[in-house]
Coordinates of C-alpha atoms in Angstrom, one line a residue:
M1 CA -86.2 -11.6 45.7
A2 CA -87.5 -9.2 48.4
A3 CA -84.1 -9.1 50.0
E4 CA -82.5 -8.1 46.7
Q5 CA -84.9 -5.3 46.2
S6 CA -84.3 -3.2 49.3
G7 CA -82.1 -0.2 49.7
I8 CA -81.9 1.1 46.1
R9 CA -85.4 1.0 44.8
T10 CA -86.5 3.9 47.1
A11 CA -84.3 6.3 45.1
A12 CA -86.1 5.5 41.9
E13 CA -89.7 5.9 43.2
G14 CA -90.0 9.6 42.2
H15 CA -88.9 9.4 38.6
P16 CA -88.5 5.8 37.8
A17 CA -87.7 6.1 34.1
R18 CA -85.1 8.9 34.6
A19 CA -83.5 7.0 37.5
T20 CA -83.3 3.8 35.5
T21 CA -81.7 5.6 32.6
A22 CA -79.1 7.3 34.8
M23 CA -78.4 4.0 36.7
T24 CA -78.1 2.1 33.4
A25 CA -75.5 4.7 32.2
L26 CA -73.5 4.4 35.4
L27 CA -73.6 0.6 35.3
T28 CA -72.5 0.6 31.7
C29 CA -69.6 2.9 32.6
A30 CA -68.6 0.6 35.4
M31 CA -68.5 -2.4 33.2
A32 CA -66.4 -0.5 30.6
F33 CA -63.7 0.4 33.2
S34 CA -63.7 -3.1 34.7
M35 CA -62.0 -4.5 31.6
M36 CA -60.6 -1.4 30.0
Q37 CA -57.0 -2.3 30.8
L38 CA -57.1 -5.5 28.8
F39 CA -58.7 -3.9 25.8
L40 CA -56.1 -1.2 25.9
L41 CA -53.3 -3.7 26.0
G42 CA -54.9 -5.4 22.9
A43 CA -55.5 -2.3 20.9
L44 CA -52.2 -0.7 21.8
G45 CA -50.3 -4.0 21.6
P46 CA -48.3 -3.2 18.5
R47 CA -46.9 0.0 20.1
L48 CA -46.5 -1.6 23.5
V49 CA -44.6 -4.7 22.1
D50 CA -42.1 -2.4 20.5
D51 CA -41.7 0.1 23.3
L52 CA -41.3 -2.4 26.2
D53 CA -39.6 -5.0 24.0
V54 CA -41.9 -7.8 25.0
S55 CA -42.9 -10.8 22.8
P56 CA -46.4 -11.7 21.6
T57 CA -46.4 -14.5 24.2
V58 CA -45.8 -12.0 27.0
L59 CA -48.6 -9.9 25.6
G60 CA -50.9 -12.9 25.9
L61 CA -49.7 -13.4 29.5
T62 CA -51.2 -10.0 30.4
T63 CA -54.6 -11.4 29.6
T64 CA -53.8 -14.6 31.5
V65 CA -52.7 -12.8 34.6
G66 CA -55.6 -10.3 34.6
F67 CA -58.3 -12.9 34.1
G68 CA -56.6 -15.5 36.2
T69 CA -56.7 -13.1 39.1
A70 CA -60.3 -12.2 38.3
A71 CA -61.3 -15.9 38.2
L72 CA -59.7 -16.6 41.6
L73 CA -61.2 -13.5 43.2
S74 CA -64.7 -13.8 41.7
P75 CA -66.2 -16.2 44.3
V76 CA -65.0 -14.0 47.1
G77 CA -66.0 -10.9 45.3
G78 CA -69.6 -12.2 44.8
R79 CA -69.9 -13.0 48.5
V80 CA -68.6 -9.5 49.4
V81 CA -71.2 -7.8 47.1
D82 CA -74.0 -9.9 48.7
R83 CA -72.8 -8.9 52.2
I84 CA -71.8 -5.2 52.0
G85 CA -73.8 -4.0 49.0
P86 CA -73.3 -3.0 45.4
R87 CA -72.7 0.8 45.9
R88 CA -69.5 0.4 47.9
C89 CA -68.3 -2.3 45.5
L90 CA -68.9 -0.2 42.4
V91 CA -67.0 2.8 43.8
A92 CA -64.1 0.5 44.8
L93 CA -64.2 -1.1 41.4
L94 CA -63.7 2.3 39.6
L95 CA -61.0 3.5 42.0
V96 CA -59.0 0.3 41.7
S97 CA -59.4 0.4 37.9
A98 CA -57.9 3.9 37.9
V99 CA -54.9 2.8 40.0
A100 CA -54.3 -0.3 37.8
L101 CA -54.4 1.9 34.6
A102 CA -52.1 4.5 36.1
L103 CA -49.6 1.7 37.0
I104 CA -49.8 0.2 33.5
G105 CA -49.0 3.6 32.0
S106 CA -46.0 3.8 34.2
A107 CA -44.7 0.2 33.5
P108 CA -40.9 0.1 32.7
G109 CA -41.0 -3.5 31.7
A110 CA -42.8 -6.8 31.5
G111 CA -42.7 -7.7 35.2
F112 CA -44.2 -4.4 36.4
L113 CA -46.8 -4.5 33.6
L114 CA -48.0 -8.0 34.7
A115 CA -48.2 -6.9 38.4
A116 CA -50.4 -3.9 37.4
V117 CA -52.6 -6.1 35.3
A118 CA -53.0 -8.5 38.2
L119 CA -54.3 -5.6 40.3
G120 CA -56.8 -5.0 37.5
G121 CA -58.3 -8.4 38.1
L122 CA -60.1 -7.1 41.3
P123 CA -62.5 -4.8 39.4
Q124 CA -63.3 -7.6 37.0
A125 CA -64.2 -9.8 39.9
L126 CA -66.6 -7.2 41.3
A127 CA -68.2 -6.0 38.1
N128 CA -70.9 -8.6 37.3
P129 CA -72.0 -9.3 40.9
A130 CA -72.3 -5.6 41.8
T131 CA -74.1 -4.6 38.6
N132 CA -76.4 -7.6 38.5
K133 CA -77.4 -7.1 42.1
T134 CA -78.1 -3.4 41.5
I135 CA -80.4 -4.4 38.6
L136 CA -82.3 -6.9 40.7
A137 CA -82.8 -4.3 43.4
A138 CA -83.8 -1.3 41.2
V139 CA -85.2 -2.4 37.9
P140 CA -88.6 -3.9 37.3
V141 CA -88.6 -7.5 36.0
E142 CA -89.9 -6.6 32.5
H143 CA -87.0 -4.2 32.0
R144 CA -84.1 -6.3 33.4
G145 CA -83.2 -8.0 30.1
P146 CA -82.7 -4.7 28.1
V147 CA -80.9 -3.0 31.0
T148 CA -78.7 -6.0 31.5
G149 CA -77.8 -6.0 27.8
M150 CA -77.0 -2.3 27.9
K151 CA -74.8 -2.5 31.0
Q152 CA -73.0 -5.6 29.5
S153 CA -72.4 -3.6 26.4
G154 CA -70.3 -1.4 28.6
V155 CA -67.5 -4.0 28.1
Q156 CA -67.7 -3.5 24.4
L157 CA -67.9 0.3 24.9
G158 CA -64.6 -0.1 26.6
A159 CA -63.3 -2.0 23.5
F160 CA -64.5 0.7 21.3
A161 CA -62.9 3.4 23.4
A162 CA -59.6 1.5 23.5
G163 CA -59.7 0.7 19.8
L164 CA -60.6 4.1 18.3
P165 CA -60.3 7.3 20.4
L166 CA -57.6 6.1 22.8
A167 CA -55.7 4.3 20.1
A168 CA -55.8 7.6 18.1
L169 CA -54.8 9.6 21.1
A170 CA -51.8 7.2 21.5
G171 CA -50.7 8.3 18.1
V172 CA -50.4 11.9 19.4
V173 CA -49.3 11.6 23.1
G174 CA -47.9 8.0 23.1
W175 CA -49.5 4.9 24.5
R176 CA -48.6 5.8 28.1
G177 CA -50.5 9.1 27.8
A178 CA -53.5 7.3 26.4
V179 CA -53.6 4.9 29.3
W180 CA -53.2 7.7 31.9
T181 CA -56.1 9.5 30.3
A182 CA -58.2 6.4 30.8
A183 CA -57.1 6.3 34.5
A184 CA -58.2 9.9 35.1
T185 CA -61.6 9.2 33.6
A186 CA -62.1 6.3 35.9
V187 CA -61.5 8.5 38.9
L188 CA -64.3 10.9 37.6
A189 CA -66.6 7.9 37.2
A190 CA -65.9 6.8 40.8
V191 CA -67.0 10.3 42.0
W192 CA -70.1 10.0 39.8
A193 CA -71.0 6.6 41.4
A194 CA -70.4 7.8 44.9
R195 CA -72.7 10.8 44.3
T196 CA -75.4 9.0 42.3
L197 CA -76.0 5.6 43.9
P198 CA -78.0 5.5 47.1
A199 CA -76.5 4.1 50.3
D200 CA -76.3 0.3 50.6
P201 CA -78.7 -1.5 53.0
P202 CA -77.1 -2.7 56.3
P203 CA -74.6 -5.6 55.8
K204 CA -76.2 -9.0 55.7
Y205 CA -74.8 -12.5 56.1
A206 CA -75.0 -14.6 53.0
P207 CA -74.1 -18.3 53.2
A208 CA -70.9 -19.0 51.1
S209 CA -71.0 -21.3 48.1
W210 CA -67.8 -22.0 46.2
I211 CA -69.0 -24.6 43.8
P212 CA -71.6 -23.9 41.0
R213 CA -74.6 -26.2 40.8
G214 CA -77.5 -26.8 38.5
T215 CA -78.0 -24.2 35.8
I216 CA -75.1 -22.1 37.2
A217 CA -72.7 -25.0 36.7
W218 CA -73.8 -25.3 33.0
L219 CA -73.4 -21.6 32.4
A220 CA -70.0 -21.6 34.1
V221 CA -68.7 -24.3 31.7
F222 CA -70.2 -22.6 28.7
S223 CA -68.6 -19.3 29.8
L224 CA -65.2 -21.0 30.2
L225 CA -65.1 -22.2 26.6
L226 CA -66.7 -19.0 25.3
G227 CA -64.1 -16.9 27.2
C228 CA -61.2 -18.9 25.7
G229 CA -62.2 -17.9 22.2
I230 CA -63.2 -14.3 22.9
A231 CA -60.1 -13.5 24.8
S232 CA -57.9 -14.8 22.0
V233 CA -59.7 -12.5 19.5
N234 CA -59.5 -9.5 21.8
T235 CA -55.8 -9.9 22.5
Y236 CA -54.5 -10.8 19.1
L237 CA -56.9 -9.2 16.5
A238 CA -54.9 -5.9 16.3
L239 CA -51.6 -7.7 16.2
Y240 CA -52.9 -10.0 13.4
G241 CA -54.1 -7.0 11.5
V242 CA -50.6 -5.4 11.6
R243 CA -48.5 -8.5 11.0
R244 CA -50.7 -10.5 8.5
L245 CA -53.2 -8.0 7.0
D246 CA -50.7 -5.2 6.4
L247 CA -52.7 -2.7 8.4
G248 CA -51.2 0.3 10.3
P249 CA -51.5 0.4 14.1
T250 CA -54.5 2.8 14.1
A251 CA -56.4 0.8 11.4
A252 CA -55.6 -2.4 13.3
G253 CA -57.0 -0.8 16.5
A254 CA -60.1 0.1 14.5
L255 CA -60.7 -3.7 14.0
V256 CA -61.1 -3.9 17.8
A257 CA -63.4 -0.9 17.8
V258 CA -65.6 -2.5 15.1
L259 CA -65.8 -5.6 17.3
G260 CA -66.8 -3.3 20.2
I261 CA -69.6 -1.5 18.3
A262 CA -71.0 -4.8 17.0
G263 CA -70.8 -6.2 20.5
I264 CA -72.8 -3.3 21.9
A265 CA -75.6 -3.8 19.4
G266 CA -75.6 -7.6 19.9
R267 CA -75.6 -7.5 23.7
V268 CA -78.5 -5.0 23.8
G269 CA -80.6 -6.8 21.2
W270 CA -80.0 -10.4 22.3
S271 CA -80.5 -9.6 26.0
K272 CA -83.9 -8.1 25.2
V273 CA -84.8 -11.4 23.5
A274 CA -83.4 -13.3 26.5
G275 CA -85.8 -11.4 28.7
R276 CA -88.4 -14.0 27.7
P277 CA -87.3 -17.2 29.5
A278 CA -88.7 -19.6 26.9
R279 CA -86.5 -18.1 24.2
A280 CA -83.5 -17.6 26.5
V281 CA -82.9 -21.3 26.9
W282 CA -81.9 -21.8 23.2
L283 CA -80.0 -18.5 22.7
P284 CA -76.6 -19.5 24.0
G285 CA -76.3 -22.5 21.6
G286 CA -77.4 -20.4 18.7
L287 CA -75.0 -17.6 19.4
A288 CA -72.1 -20.0 19.8
A289 CA -72.9 -21.4 16.4
G290 CA -72.7 -17.9 14.9
A291 CA -69.4 -17.5 16.8
V292 CA -67.9 -20.5 15.1
G293 CA -68.7 -19.0 11.7
A294 CA -67.0 -15.8 12.8
A295 CA -63.8 -17.6 13.8
L296 CA -63.7 -19.4 10.4
L297 CA -64.0 -16.0 8.6
L298 CA -61.0 -14.8 10.5
A299 CA -59.0 -17.9 9.3
A300 CA -60.1 -17.2 5.8
S301 CA -59.2 -13.5 6.0
A302 CA -55.5 -14.4 5.5
Y303 CA -56.5 -15.0 1.9
A304 CA -59.2 -12.3 1.5
H305 CA -58.3 -9.4 3.9
P306 CA -61.6 -7.6 3.9
L307 CA -63.2 -10.7 5.6
A308 CA -61.4 -9.6 8.8
W309 CA -63.8 -6.7 9.1
I310 CA -66.9 -8.9 8.6
A311 CA -65.4 -11.4 11.1
A312 CA -64.9 -8.7 13.7
V313 CA -68.6 -7.7 13.4
A314 CA -69.7 -11.3 13.7
V315 CA -67.6 -11.9 16.8
G316 CA -69.3 -9.0 18.4
V317 CA -72.8 -9.9 17.3
F318 CA -72.5 -13.6 18.3
A319 CA -69.6 -14.5 20.6
V320 CA -69.5 -11.4 22.7
S321 CA -73.3 -11.2 23.0
A322 CA -73.6 -14.7 24.4
N323 CA -72.0 -13.6 27.6
A324 CA -74.7 -10.9 28.2
V325 CA -77.3 -13.6 27.6
S326 CA -75.6 -15.7 30.3
M327 CA -76.0 -12.9 32.8
V328 CA -79.7 -12.5 32.0
L329 CA -80.1 -16.3 32.6
V330 CA -78.2 -16.0 35.9
M331 CA -80.6 -13.3 37.2
Q332 CA -83.6 -15.3 36.1
R333 CA -82.4 -18.3 38.0
A334 CA -80.4 -17.0 40.9
A335 CA -81.4 -18.1 44.4
P336 CA -82.8 -15.4 46.7
G337 CA -80.1 -13.4 48.3
R338 CA -77.4 -15.1 46.1
A339 CA -77.4 -13.0 43.0
G340 CA -73.9 -11.7 43.7
Q341 CA -72.4 -15.2 44.3
D342 CA -74.2 -16.9 41.4
S343 CA -73.1 -14.1 39.1
A344 CA -69.6 -14.4 40.4
L345 CA -69.4 -18.2 39.8
V346 CA -70.4 -17.8 36.2
S347 CA -68.1 -14.9 35.8
A348 CA -65.3 -17.0 37.2
G349 CA -65.7 -19.5 34.4
F350 CA -65.7 -16.8 31.8
F351 CA -62.5 -15.2 33.4
A352 CA -60.8 -18.6 33.5
G353 CA -61.4 -18.9 29.8
F354 CA -59.9 -15.5 29.3
A355 CA -56.8 -16.7 31.3
F356 CA -56.4 -20.0 29.4
G357 CA -57.2 -19.0 25.8
P358 CA -54.6 -16.3 24.9
P359 CA -51.5 -18.3 26.0
L360 CA -52.5 -21.2 23.7
F361 CA -53.2 -18.8 20.8
G362 CA -49.9 -17.0 21.7
L363 CA -47.8 -20.1 21.1
L364 CA -49.3 -20.3 17.6
A365 CA -49.0 -16.5 17.0
A366 CA -45.3 -16.5 18.0
A367 CA -44.7 -19.2 15.3
G368 CA -46.7 -17.2 12.8
H369 CA -49.5 -19.7 12.6
Y370 CA -52.5 -17.3 12.9
G371 CA -54.7 -19.4 10.7
Q372 CA -54.3 -22.4 13.1
G373 CA -55.0 -20.0 16.0
W374 CA -58.3 -19.0 14.5
L375 CA -59.2 -22.6 14.0
L376 CA -58.4 -23.3 17.6
V377 CA -60.8 -20.4 18.5
A378 CA -63.5 -22.0 16.3
G379 CA -63.0 -25.3 18.2
E380 CA -63.5 -23.5 21.5
F381 CA -66.8 -22.0 20.3
V382 CA -67.9 -25.5 19.0
G383 CA -67.4 -26.8 22.6
A384 CA -69.3 -23.9 24.1
G385 CA -72.2 -24.6 21.7
A386 CA -72.3 -28.3 22.5
V387 CA -72.5 -27.5 26.3
A388 CA -75.3 -24.9 25.6
L389 CA -77.3 -27.3 23.5
A390 CA -77.0 -30.1 26.0
W391 CA -78.2 -27.8 28.8
A392 CA -81.1 -26.5 26.7
V393 CA -82.2 -30.1 25.9
R394 CA -82.0 -31.0 29.6
E395 CA -84.0 -27.9 30.5
R396 CA -86.7 -28.7 28.0
R397 CA -87.0 -32.2 29.3
S398 CA -87.3 -31.0 32.8
A399 CA -90.0 -28.5 31.8
V400 CA -92.2 -31.2 30.1
A401 CA -91.6 -33.9 32.7
P402 CA -94.8 -34.8 34.7

């Protein structure tokens, strides 16, 4: 990985611990803003549906458009990161996020909203390749698992920010004002990144690869099924809380915040465990099994409402954390010089799942069949677990083969 480790490491030589902490905070922030728009649409869904007069199905389409765009752009984004460097891409990520959020806050109707969300797919496509490549370049091997977990927890930090402080702010200044506040904060983060990250190394040619192979292919399929389930929960949990659990909009947004807090803890903790390759092989399957239980608790919460809070915690600890473990595995197994592209291919599978999952759930939600929707999510997590288990068995057999 010598090629991955040039350009950024020199900035950390003087005070490595301090530099790693600052860089981890910046990468965490970048991950938060890369998906902030979709968490805001989920957390502010009840207000947005009423103000723009859009249906639950259209709300689900915002996730489809955003992640569909991200899935299509991810392979290209990974190649761009490998060629021009992570610093330029991280600054661009934050600036485009700010523009997308500002446009969402200005949306007069569903069409404009969907176009703004599509623009927000570009930051998502750049996020994992750019942050993973930065970690490979600047963080010692023994610390990569914890740092990866922390930066991946930035996504859930975004969920927390959308579900609690920004949802509460929306109650004071309206949902548009809350979204514009997030946009302004993204601009500040872009300035921080431009001033903090050292210059990228000279552009380098990286052979293109558009089809995942080997472990990357298994992780891409696992991420596809995992993403289907997680996206449905992210998009419809707050709306379910309002329409089926009799929660107010702020309390329903707090459900998303609880999921985010649990996801932060889970991603940091499980990624640290995944830093040991022997254990990492079995983690995706185990976490998928826990996610199945979380989805079943959501289905049962229609009859015992407090179970929804337990389920939100479980989704964060198990389902959301599994994606961070996937990123650790990618960095452990990425080919030299291809960390950006391999990260992007796995991310493309995850984003495709986010594109496909909510519309299927939305059809059930529009008909009032939330219980069946949560069972669909459970089935998607079962599929992810089966793929992960098959891969782990294959890896074990390869390891003991003479």
